[in-house]
mmCIF file of C-alpha atoms in Angstrom:
data_model
loop_
_atom_site.group_PDB
_atom_site.id
_atom_site.type_symbol
_atom_site.label_atom_id
_atom_site.label_comp_id
_atom_site.label_asym_id
_atom_site.label_seq_id
_atom_site.Cartn_x
_atom_site.Cartn_y
_atom_site.Cartn_z
ATOM 1 C CA MET E 1 183.775 155.861 -40.929
ATOM 2 C CA HIS E 2 180.242 156.822 -40.936
ATOM 3 C CA ILE E 3 179.410 160.460 -41.259
ATOM 4 C CA VAL E 4 177.506 160.383 -37.979
ATOM 5 C CA THR E 5 180.548 159.040 -36.314
ATOM 6 C CA LYS E 6 182.573 161.853 -37.746
ATOM 7 C CA ILE E 7 180.094 164.438 -36.607
ATOM 8 C CA LEU E 8 180.077 162.893 -33.156
ATOM 9 C CA VAL E 9 183.839 162.950 -33.071
ATOM 10 C CA VAL E 10 183.795 166.628 -33.919
ATOM 11 C CA PHE E 11 181.148 167.282 -31.272
ATOM 12 C CA ALA E 12 183.081 165.269 -28.767
ATOM 13 C CA ALA E 13 186.216 167.250 -29.489
ATOM 14 C CA VAL E 14 184.441 170.548 -29.245
ATOM 15 C CA LEU E 15 182.656 169.518 -26.076
ATOM 16 C CA SER E 16 185.906 168.263 -24.642
ATOM 17 C CA LEU E 17 187.564 171.618 -25.290
ATOM 18 C CA LEU E 18 184.601 173.416 -23.818
ATOM 19 C CA LEU E 19 184.539 171.197 -20.786
ATOM 20 C CA ALA E 20 188.256 171.610 -20.298
ATOM 21 C CA ALA E 21 187.932 175.382 -20.378
ATOM 22 C CA LEU E 22 184.999 175.335 -18.008
ATOM 23 C CA THR E 23 186.735 172.919 -15.692
ATOM 24 C CA MET E 24 189.889 175.056 -15.545
ATOM 25 C CA ALA E 25 187.879 178.162 -14.844
ATOM 26 C CA TYR E 26 185.905 176.334 -12.245
ATOM 27 C CA ALA E 27 189.031 174.975 -10.580
ATOM 28 C CA SER E 28 190.692 178.373 -10.530
ATOM 29 C CA ASN E 29 187.632 180.063 -9.126
ATOM 30 C CA ALA E 30 187.165 177.335 -6.580
ATOM 31 C CA ASP E 31 190.758 177.729 -5.448
ATOM 32 C CA ALA E 32 190.352 181.520 -5.215
ATOM 33 C CA ILE E 33 187.172 181.157 -3.266
ATOM 34 C CA LYS E 34 188.753 178.572 -1.012
ATOM 35 C CA SER E 35 191.746 180.754 -0.260
ATOM 36 C CA SER E 36 189.466 183.719 0.249
ATOM 37 C CA TYR E 37 187.306 181.627 2.536
ATOM 38 C CA SER E 38 190.368 180.609 4.528
ATOM 39 C CA ALA E 39 191.465 184.196 4.873
ATOM 40 C CA SER E 40 187.965 185.163 5.856
ATOM 41 C CA GLU E 41 187.874 182.312 8.385
ATOM 42 C CA ASN E 42 191.166 183.473 9.866
ATOM 43 C CA ALA E 43 189.877 187.002 9.945
ATOM 44 C CA ARG E 44 186.694 185.775 11.567
ATOM 45 C CA VAL E 45 188.659 183.903 14.245
ATOM 46 C CA ALA E 46 190.813 186.933 14.844
ATOM 47 C CA ALA E 47 187.727 189.084 14.935
ATOM 48 C CA GLN E 48 186.128 186.707 17.403
ATOM 49 C CA LEU E 49 189.217 186.818 19.575
ATOM 50 C CA SER E 50 189.288 190.561 19.312
ATOM 51 C CA ALA E 51 185.581 190.675 19.995
ATOM 52 C CA SER E 52 185.971 188.444 23.066
ATOM 53 C CA MET E 53 188.830 190.611 24.299
ATOM 54 C CA SER E 54 186.815 193.695 23.535
ATOM 55 C CA GLU E 55 183.900 192.108 25.330
ATOM 56 C CA GLN E 56 186.081 191.413 28.355
ATOM 57 C CA ASN E 57 187.437 194.913 28.223
ATOM 58 C CA SER E 58 183.972 196.284 27.818
ATOM 59 C CA ALA E 59 182.792 194.119 30.726
ATOM 60 C CA GLU E 60 185.607 195.425 32.907
ATOM 61 C CA ARG E 61 184.917 198.905 31.679
ATOM 62 C CA HIS E 62 181.247 198.338 32.313
ATOM 63 C CA ALA E 63 182.025 197.199 35.868
ATOM 64 C CA LYS E 64 184.242 200.221 36.374
ATOM 65 C CA ASP E 65 181.597 202.403 34.851
ATOM 66 C CA GLN E 66 179.016 200.843 37.157
ATOM 67 C CA ALA E 67 181.242 201.514 40.164
ATOM 68 C CA ALA E 68 181.887 205.028 38.936
ATOM 69 C CA LEU E 69 178.180 205.418 38.325
ATOM 70 C CA LYS E 70 177.404 204.306 41.865
ATOM 71 C CA SER E 71 180.058 206.641 43.190
ATOM 72 C CA LEU E 72 178.695 209.443 41.079
ATOM 73 C CA GLN E 73 175.178 208.626 42.247
ATOM 74 C CA ASN E 74 176.387 208.757 45.839
ATOM 75 C CA ASP E 75 178.181 211.999 45.101
ATOM 76 C CA LEU E 76 175.046 213.263 43.433
ATOM 77 C CA ALA E 77 172.986 212.375 46.491
ATOM 78 C CA ALA E 78 175.545 214.053 48.728
ATOM 79 C CA LYS E 79 175.580 217.054 46.434
ATOM 80 C CA ASP E 80 171.805 217.127 46.477
ATOM 81 C CA SER E 81 171.753 217.128 50.265
ATOM 82 C CA GLU E 82 174.511 219.722 50.285
ATOM 83 C CA ASN E 83 172.579 221.733 47.740
ATOM 84 C CA ALA E 84 169.508 221.562 49.953
ATOM 85 C CA SER E 85 171.494 222.651 52.985
ATOM 86 C CA LEU E 86 173.107 225.410 50.944
ATOM 87 C CA ARG E 87 169.706 226.564 49.789
ATOM 88 C CA ALA E 88 168.525 226.625 53.370
ATOM 89 C CA GLU E 89 171.683 228.499 54.320
ATOM 90 C CA ASN E 90 171.121 230.825 51.403
ATOM 91 C CA SER E 91 167.572 231.548 52.493
ATOM 92 C CA ARG E 92 168.741 232.092 56.059
ATOM 93 C CA LEU E 93 171.531 234.392 54.883
ATOM 94 C CA THR E 94 169.107 236.214 52.650
ATOM 95 C CA SER E 95 166.827 236.835 55.589
ATOM 96 C CA GLU E 96 169.832 237.923 57.637
ATOM 97 C CA VAL E 97 170.843 240.263 54.837
ATOM 98 C CA GLU E 98 167.366 241.766 54.891
ATOM 99 C CA VAL E 99 167.575 242.156 58.645
ATOM 100 C CA ALA E 100 171.045 243.653 58.312
ATOM 101 C CA ARG E 101 169.790 246.077 55.671
ATOM 102 C CA ALA E 102 166.975 247.113 57.940
ATOM 103 C CA ALA E 103 169.445 247.522 60.781
ATOM 104 C CA GLU E 104 171.713 249.473 58.471
ATOM 105 C CA ALA E 105 168.852 251.768 57.547
ATOM 106 C CA THR E 106 168.028 252.211 61.225
ATOM 107 C CA ALA E 107 171.667 252.838 62.036
ATOM 108 C CA SER E 108 171.880 255.323 59.172
ATOM 109 C CA ASN E 109 168.900 257.174 60.532
ATOM 110 C CA GLN E 110 170.378 257.092 64.016
ATOM 111 C CA GLN E 111 173.660 258.304 62.625
ATOM 112 C CA LYS E 112 171.913 261.180 60.900
ATOM 113 C CA SER E 113 170.089 262.089 64.074
ATOM 114 C CA ILE E 114 173.327 261.763 66.058
ATOM 115 C CA ILE E 115 175.122 263.968 63.555
ATOM 116 C CA ALA E 116 172.367 266.532 63.881
ATOM 117 C CA THR E 117 172.588 266.262 67.669
ATOM 118 C CA ILE E 118 176.354 266.605 67.498
ATOM 119 C CA ASP E 119 176.009 269.721 65.365
ATOM 120 C CA THR E 120 173.533 271.165 67.820
ATOM 121 C CA GLN E 121 175.734 270.294 70.767
ATOM 122 C CA THR E 122 178.739 271.701 68.961
ATOM 123 C CA ASN E 123 176.927 274.974 68.530
ATOM 124 C CA LEU E 124 175.880 274.846 72.172
ATOM 125 C CA LEU E 125 179.440 274.110 73.232
ATOM 126 C CA LYS E 126 180.665 277.032 71.172
ATOM 127 C CA LYS E 127 178.137 279.255 72.851
ATOM 128 C CA TYR E 128 179.038 277.792 76.246
ATOM 129 C CA ALA E 129 182.725 278.301 75.532
ATOM 130 C CA GLU E 130 182.054 281.886 74.599
ATOM 131 C CA GLU E 131 179.998 282.353 77.745
ATOM 132 C CA VAL E 132 182.661 280.658 79.857
ATOM 133 C CA ALA E 133 185.317 282.879 78.344
ATOM 134 C CA GLU E 134 183.187 285.897 79.075
ATOM 135 C CA LEU E 135 182.520 284.677 82.625
ATOM 136 C CA ARG E 136 186.216 284.023 83.118
ATOM 137 C CA ASN E 137 186.983 287.520 82.019
ATOM 138 C CA GLN E 138 184.351 288.818 84.373
ATOM 139 C CA LEU E 139 185.691 286.568 87.145
ATOM 140 C CA LEU E 140 189.178 287.789 86.436
ATOM 141 C CA GLU E 141 188.053 291.365 86.636
ATOM 142 C CA GLY E 142 186.147 290.538 89.857
ATOM 143 C CA SER E 143 189.250 288.841 91.261
ATOM 144 C CA LYS E 144 191.314 291.856 90.412
ATOM 145 C CA LYS E 145 188.777 294.077 92.131
ATOM 146 C CA GLU E 146 188.676 291.671 95.094
ATOM 147 C CA ILE E 147 192.453 291.719 95.344
ATOM 148 C CA GLU E 148 192.420 295.468 95.256
ATOM 149 C CA LEU E 149 189.724 295.518 97.945
ATOM 150 C CA VAL E 150 191.613 292.959 100.058
ATOM 151 C CA ASP E 151 194.747 295.044 99.737
ATOM 152 C CA ARG E 152 192.796 298.040 100.813
ATOM 153 C CA ILE E 153 191.233 296.087 103.718
ATOM 154 C CA ASN E 154 194.674 294.905 104.741
ATOM 155 C CA ASP E 155 195.944 298.448 104.607
ATOM 156 C CA LEU E 156 193.019 299.609 106.691
ATOM 157 C CA GLU E 157 193.471 296.648 109.089
ATOM 158 C CA ALA E 158 197.121 297.502 109.492
ATOM 159 C CA ALA E 159 196.231 301.101 110.119
ATOM 160 C CA ARG E 160 193.610 299.964 112.638
ATOM 161 C CA GLU E 161 196.113 297.721 114.429
ATOM 162 C CA VAL E 162 198.608 300.515 114.529
ATOM 163 C CA LEU E 163 195.957 302.742 116.031
ATOM 164 C CA GLU E 164 194.998 300.040 118.533
ATOM 165 C CA GLN E 165 198.626 299.594 119.517
ATOM 166 C CA ASN E 166 198.968 303.282 119.946
ATOM 167 C CA LEU E 167 195.805 303.255 122.015
ATOM 168 C CA ARG E 168 197.101 300.345 124.074
ATOM 169 C CA ALA E 169 200.418 302.040 124.586
ATOM 170 C CA VAL E 170 198.668 305.144 125.676
ATOM 171 C CA LYS E 171 196.567 303.094 128.069
ATOM 172 C CA GLU E 172 199.625 301.378 129.474
ATOM 173 C CA GLN E 173 201.343 304.673 129.908
ATOM 174 C CA LEU E 174 198.235 305.834 131.639
ATOM 175 C CA GLU E 175 198.246 302.774 133.911
ATOM 176 C CA GLU E 176 201.926 303.210 134.667
ATOM 177 C CA THR E 177 201.317 306.798 135.383
ATOM 178 C CA LYS E 178 198.457 305.860 137.679
ATOM 179 C CA LEU E 179 200.630 303.242 139.394
ATOM 180 C CA SER E 180 203.454 305.726 139.831
ATOM 181 C CA LEU E 181 201.011 308.206 141.125
ATOM 182 C CA GLN E 182 199.654 305.706 143.645
ATOM 183 C CA GLN E 183 203.142 304.758 144.731
ATOM 184 C CA ALA E 184 203.988 308.438 145.087
ATOM 185 C CA GLN E 185 200.900 309.015 147.099
ATOM 186 C CA SER E 186 201.659 306.088 149.326
ATOM 187 C CA GLY E 187 205.109 307.674 150.065
ATOM 188 C CA GLY E 188 207.244 304.945 148.666
ATOM 189 C CA THR E 189 209.919 305.501 146.098
ATOM 190 C CA ALA E 190 210.421 303.414 143.089
ATOM 191 C CA THR E 191 213.623 301.540 143.175
ATOM 192 C CA ALA E 192 215.581 301.650 139.971
ATOM 193 C CA GLY E 193 216.666 298.270 138.583
ATOM 194 C CA ALA E 194 214.001 296.402 140.580
ATOM 195 C CA PRO E 195 212.613 293.309 138.886
ATOM 196 C CA THR E 196 209.663 293.998 136.648
ATOM 197 C CA ILE E 197 206.316 292.694 137.908
ATOM 198 C CA ALA E 198 204.360 290.625 135.380
ATOM 199 C CA ARG E 199 200.947 291.967 134.686
ATOM 200 C CA GLU E 200 198.073 291.314 132.379
ATOM 201 C CA LEU E 201 197.373 293.333 129.248
ATOM 202 C CA ALA E 202 194.794 296.021 129.490
ATOM 203 C CA GLY E 203 192.154 296.488 126.816
ATOM 204 C CA PRO E 204 190.487 293.802 124.775
ATOM 205 C CA VAL E 205 191.377 290.205 125.401
ATOM 206 C CA VAL E 206 194.140 288.958 123.155
ATOM 207 C CA ARG E 207 193.676 285.352 122.050
ATOM 208 C CA ALA E 208 196.525 283.183 120.794
ATOM 209 C CA ARG E 209 197.525 279.522 120.314
ATOM 210 C CA VAL E 210 200.375 277.471 121.727
ATOM 211 C CA SER E 211 202.451 276.657 118.696
ATOM 212 C CA GLU E 212 205.326 274.890 120.477
ATOM 213 C CA VAL E 213 206.214 273.628 123.962
ATOM 214 C CA MET E 214 209.879 273.341 124.964
ATOM 215 C CA SER E 215 211.286 271.813 128.144
ATOM 216 C CA THR E 216 214.410 273.571 129.458
ATOM 217 C CA PRO E 217 216.365 273.271 132.703
ATOM 218 C CA ALA E 218 214.880 276.569 133.774
ATOM 219 C CA GLY E 219 211.364 275.293 133.173
ATOM 220 C CA ASP E 220 208.881 274.792 130.345
ATOM 221 C CA MET E 221 208.983 277.452 127.629
ATOM 222 C CA VAL E 222 205.989 278.077 125.377
ATOM 223 C CA VAL E 223 205.863 279.656 121.932
ATOM 224 C CA ILE E 224 202.552 281.378 121.201
ATOM 225 C CA SER E 225 201.141 282.578 117.919
ATOM 226 C CA GLU E 226 200.808 286.277 118.693
ATOM 227 C CA GLY E 227 203.404 288.942 119.321
ATOM 228 C CA ALA E 228 204.042 292.629 119.327
ATOM 229 C CA ASN E 229 201.507 293.192 116.603
ATOM 230 C CA ARG E 230 198.759 292.405 119.093
ATOM 231 C CA GLY E 231 200.272 294.538 121.911
ATOM 232 C CA ILE E 232 202.071 291.743 123.729
ATOM 233 C CA ARG E 233 205.205 292.928 125.525
ATOM 234 C CA GLU E 234 207.841 291.396 127.746
ATOM 235 C CA SER E 235 206.734 290.479 131.284
ATOM 236 C CA THR E 236 203.160 290.254 130.134
ATOM 237 C CA LYS E 237 201.205 287.632 132.081
ATOM 238 C CA MET E 238 198.986 285.372 130.040
ATOM 239 C CA HIS E 239 196.834 282.376 130.828
ATOM 240 C CA ILE E 240 196.601 278.986 129.129
ATOM 241 C CA VAL E 241 193.213 277.257 128.907
ATOM 242 C CA ARG E 242 191.985 274.144 127.151
ATOM 243 C CA GLY E 243 188.321 274.577 126.433
ATOM 244 C CA THR E 244 186.899 275.694 129.787
ATOM 245 C CA GLN E 245 189.767 274.123 131.821
ATOM 246 C CA TYR E 246 192.445 276.359 133.247
ATOM 247 C CA ILE E 247 195.915 274.889 132.593
ATOM 248 C CA GLY E 248 198.355 277.457 133.829
ATOM 249 C CA SER E 249 199.994 280.845 133.375
ATOM 250 C CA ILE E 250 203.018 282.107 131.498
ATOM 251 C CA GLU E 251 205.174 285.221 131.574
ATOM 252 C CA ILE E 252 206.317 286.532 128.202
ATOM 253 C CA SER E 253 210.067 286.734 127.974
ATOM 254 C CA THR E 254 210.683 287.358 124.290
ATOM 255 C CA VAL E 255 208.458 289.193 121.862
ATOM 256 C CA GLU E 256 208.519 289.187 118.084
ATOM 257 C CA PRO E 257 205.996 290.837 115.742
ATOM 258 C CA THR E 258 204.023 287.664 115.060
ATOM 259 C CA GLN E 259 204.982 285.322 117.902
ATOM 260 C CA SER E 260 206.215 285.396 121.474
ATOM 261 C CA VAL E 261 208.030 283.121 123.907
ATOM 262 C CA GLY E 262 206.944 282.778 127.507
ATOM 263 C CA LYS E 263 207.960 280.800 130.549
ATOM 264 C CA VAL E 264 205.432 278.669 132.364
ATOM 265 C CA THR E 265 205.061 280.178 135.854
ATOM 266 C CA PHE E 266 202.117 278.148 137.159
ATOM 267 C CA ILE E 267 200.543 274.805 136.389
ATOM 268 C CA SER E 268 197.163 273.736 137.666
ATOM 269 C CA GLY E 269 197.431 270.324 139.326
ATOM 270 C CA ASP E 270 198.910 267.620 137.102
ATOM 271 C CA SER E 271 198.086 269.465 133.888
ATOM 272 C CA ARG E 272 200.650 269.882 131.134
ATOM 273 C CA VAL E 273 200.774 272.528 128.489
ATOM 274 C CA GLN E 274 200.133 271.068 125.036
ATOM 275 C CA LYS E 275 200.333 272.368 121.534
ATOM 276 C CA ASP E 276 197.217 274.180 120.278
ATOM 277 C CA ASP E 277 196.126 275.146 123.787
ATOM 278 C CA THR E 278 194.445 278.550 123.891
ATOM 279 C CA VAL E 279 196.352 281.473 125.325
ATOM 280 C CA LEU E 280 194.323 284.419 126.718
ATOM 281 C CA SER E 281 195.585 287.749 127.925
ATOM 282 C CA ARG E 282 192.978 287.790 130.637
ATOM 283 C CA LEU E 283 190.619 285.195 132.129
ATOM 284 C CA GLN E 284 187.030 286.193 131.540
ATOM 285 C CA MET S 1 182.416 156.407 -60.806
ATOM 286 C CA ASN S 2 180.966 154.202 -58.281
ATOM 287 C CA GLN S 3 179.385 157.168 -56.781
ATOM 288 C CA PHE S 4 177.198 157.296 -59.706
ATOM 289 C CA GLY S 5 176.384 153.648 -59.353
ATOM 290 C CA LEU S 6 178.398 152.686 -62.217
ATOM 291 C CA ASN S 7 180.647 149.725 -62.066
ATOM 292 C CA VAL S 8 183.462 149.936 -64.223
ATOM 293 C CA PRO S 9 185.673 147.065 -64.979
ATOM 294 C CA GLY S 10 188.729 146.748 -62.896
ATOM 295 C CA GLY S 11 187.131 148.604 -60.147
ATOM 296 C CA GLN S 12 186.672 147.178 -56.707
ATOM 297 C CA MET S 13 183.257 147.129 -55.278
ATOM 298 C CA GLN S 14 182.972 150.136 -52.752
ATOM 299 C CA ARG S 15 180.732 149.583 -49.673
ATOM 300 C CA ALA S 16 179.168 152.482 -47.663
ATOM 301 C CA PRO S 17 180.364 152.905 -44.092
ATOM 302 C CA SER S 18 177.838 152.027 -41.434
ATOM 303 C CA MET S 19 177.321 152.952 -37.793
ATOM 304 C CA ASN S 20 178.683 150.449 -35.444
ATOM 305 C CA LEU S 21 179.174 150.002 -31.651
ATOM 306 C CA TYR S 22 181.829 152.670 -31.470
ATOM 307 C CA THR S 23 179.450 155.103 -33.065
ATOM 308 C CA GLY S 24 177.001 154.435 -30.237
ATOM 309 C CA LEU S 25 179.676 154.737 -27.576
ATOM 310 C CA LEU S 26 180.828 157.966 -29.165
ATOM 311 C CA ALA S 27 177.287 159.278 -29.149
ATOM 312 C CA LEU S 28 176.998 158.327 -25.496
ATOM 313 C CA ALA S 29 180.269 160.143 -24.761
ATOM 314 C CA VAL S 30 179.056 163.172 -26.620
ATOM 315 C CA LEU S 31 175.892 163.197 -24.535
ATOM 316 C CA ALA S 32 177.884 162.819 -21.334
ATOM 317 C CA LEU S 33 180.240 165.644 -22.370
ATOM 318 C CA ALA S 34 177.297 167.849 -23.237
ATOM 319 C CA ALA S 35 175.645 167.154 -19.875
ATOM 320 C CA ALA S 36 178.943 167.807 -18.082
ATOM 321 C CA CYS S 37 179.446 171.040 -19.994
ATOM 322 C CA VAL S 38 175.959 172.250 -19.101
ATOM 323 C CA LEU S 39 176.390 171.338 -15.467
ATOM 324 C CA VAL S 40 179.862 172.892 -15.188
ATOM 325 C CA TYR S 41 178.625 175.956 -17.048
ATOM 326 C CA LEU S 42 175.776 176.425 -14.630
ATOM 327 C CA GLN S 43 178.016 175.899 -11.579
ATOM 328 C CA ASN S 44 180.665 178.150 -13.029
ATOM 329 C CA GLN S 45 178.082 180.900 -13.421
ATOM 330 C CA LYS S 46 177.540 180.727 -9.639
ATOM 331 C CA ILE S 47 181.184 181.114 -8.633
ATOM 332 C CA GLY S 48 182.588 183.088 -11.548
ATOM 333 C CA PRO S 49 183.395 186.773 -11.187
ATOM 334 C CA GLY S 50 180.268 188.691 -12.156
ATOM 335 C CA GLY S 51 178.505 185.492 -13.152
ATOM 336 C CA SER S 52 180.836 184.916 -16.064
ATOM 337 C CA PRO S 53 181.482 181.149 -16.441
ATOM 338 C CA PHE S 54 184.758 181.459 -18.313
ATOM 339 C CA ALA S 55 186.393 184.304 -16.279
ATOM 340 C CA THR S 56 188.677 183.750 -13.276
ATOM 341 C CA HIS S 57 189.067 185.793 -10.127
ATOM 342 C CA ALA S 58 191.957 188.247 -10.215
ATOM 343 C CA TYR S 59 195.017 187.656 -8.063
ATOM 344 C CA ASP S 60 196.539 190.572 -6.082
ATOM 345 C CA PRO S 61 200.298 189.974 -5.746
ATOM 346 C CA ALA S 62 200.609 192.786 -3.183
ATOM 347 C CA THR S 63 198.320 191.125 -0.663
ATOM 348 C CA LYS S 64 198.819 187.688 -2.150
ATOM 349 C CA THR S 65 195.044 187.153 -2.148
ATOM 350 C CA PHE S 66 192.323 186.778 -4.763
ATOM 351 C CA LYS S 67 189.791 189.523 -5.291
ATOM 352 C CA VAL S 68 186.661 187.402 -5.176
ATOM 353 C CA GLN S 69 183.620 189.039 -6.782
ATOM 354 C CA LEU S 70 180.688 186.677 -6.481
ATOM 355 C CA PRO S 71 177.551 187.340 -8.567
ATOM 356 C CA LYS S 72 174.713 189.070 -6.861
#
């Protein structure tokens, strides 16, 4: 065998070993890369699916977000309008507050002036109360003096009436004495137990009122408002008038200190005695 | 002694080997192997881990995948 052939055989063997090693490494790496590529492809498909699902979800979320955005924009517009109205309300309320503060200041001033007026009026009322108390005391003292004077006047009036009655009695006794004297001069004698003749009162005219009218079988009886205190006695003749009209005459049958009872002895025409008619001791 | 050109009696005449057809085929095979080695070497540099033509990518039994580290 030629030496060249031998060398070529050696080279061929070495190159064969080298090529075998390189081929095995290449095959192994190719298989690793292929399996890695497959895994990457699967991962890519899964990622695409996930991305598509995420895209769908994001689209739905985007739609929801758009709807929410529109709703929020509407709310924002409503809030803006509400904010504007609230600002207007705020400005109006602020102006009202200013007005109210001014009114409060005015009211405070008025209150101060009213308080001062009240104090002044309170002082005046105190003074008036003191004056009223003093006047009441003076009035009370005056009333006491008046009562004392009235009592004294009443005492004097009673004494005067007593004196007038005494005077009247004396005058009646004088008239009776004159009548007896006339009868004696005329030669007649007075008959004892003869009926008493009604006659008018002498002296000043006594004025009274009809306080009651009573109808009895014996005739109308009249109660008048004066009695023995004014000199009225039994069998006294008195006259009843109403204004300027003559009504009739009565004869006193019963006498009490402050009232008397008389019987109607004469009636003018169709007249009737009424309550509150005037009774006079003598027609003027 | 024939290597010295001496012919001794009793000795057979030795002829030098010569290249023949098989030598040429072998040379052609050697060339083809060399070209294949170069080509595979270059391609293996592209896919080998870190550009190494004789290294292989590591296998991770936990994930049952290869840790491919291609050259930059």
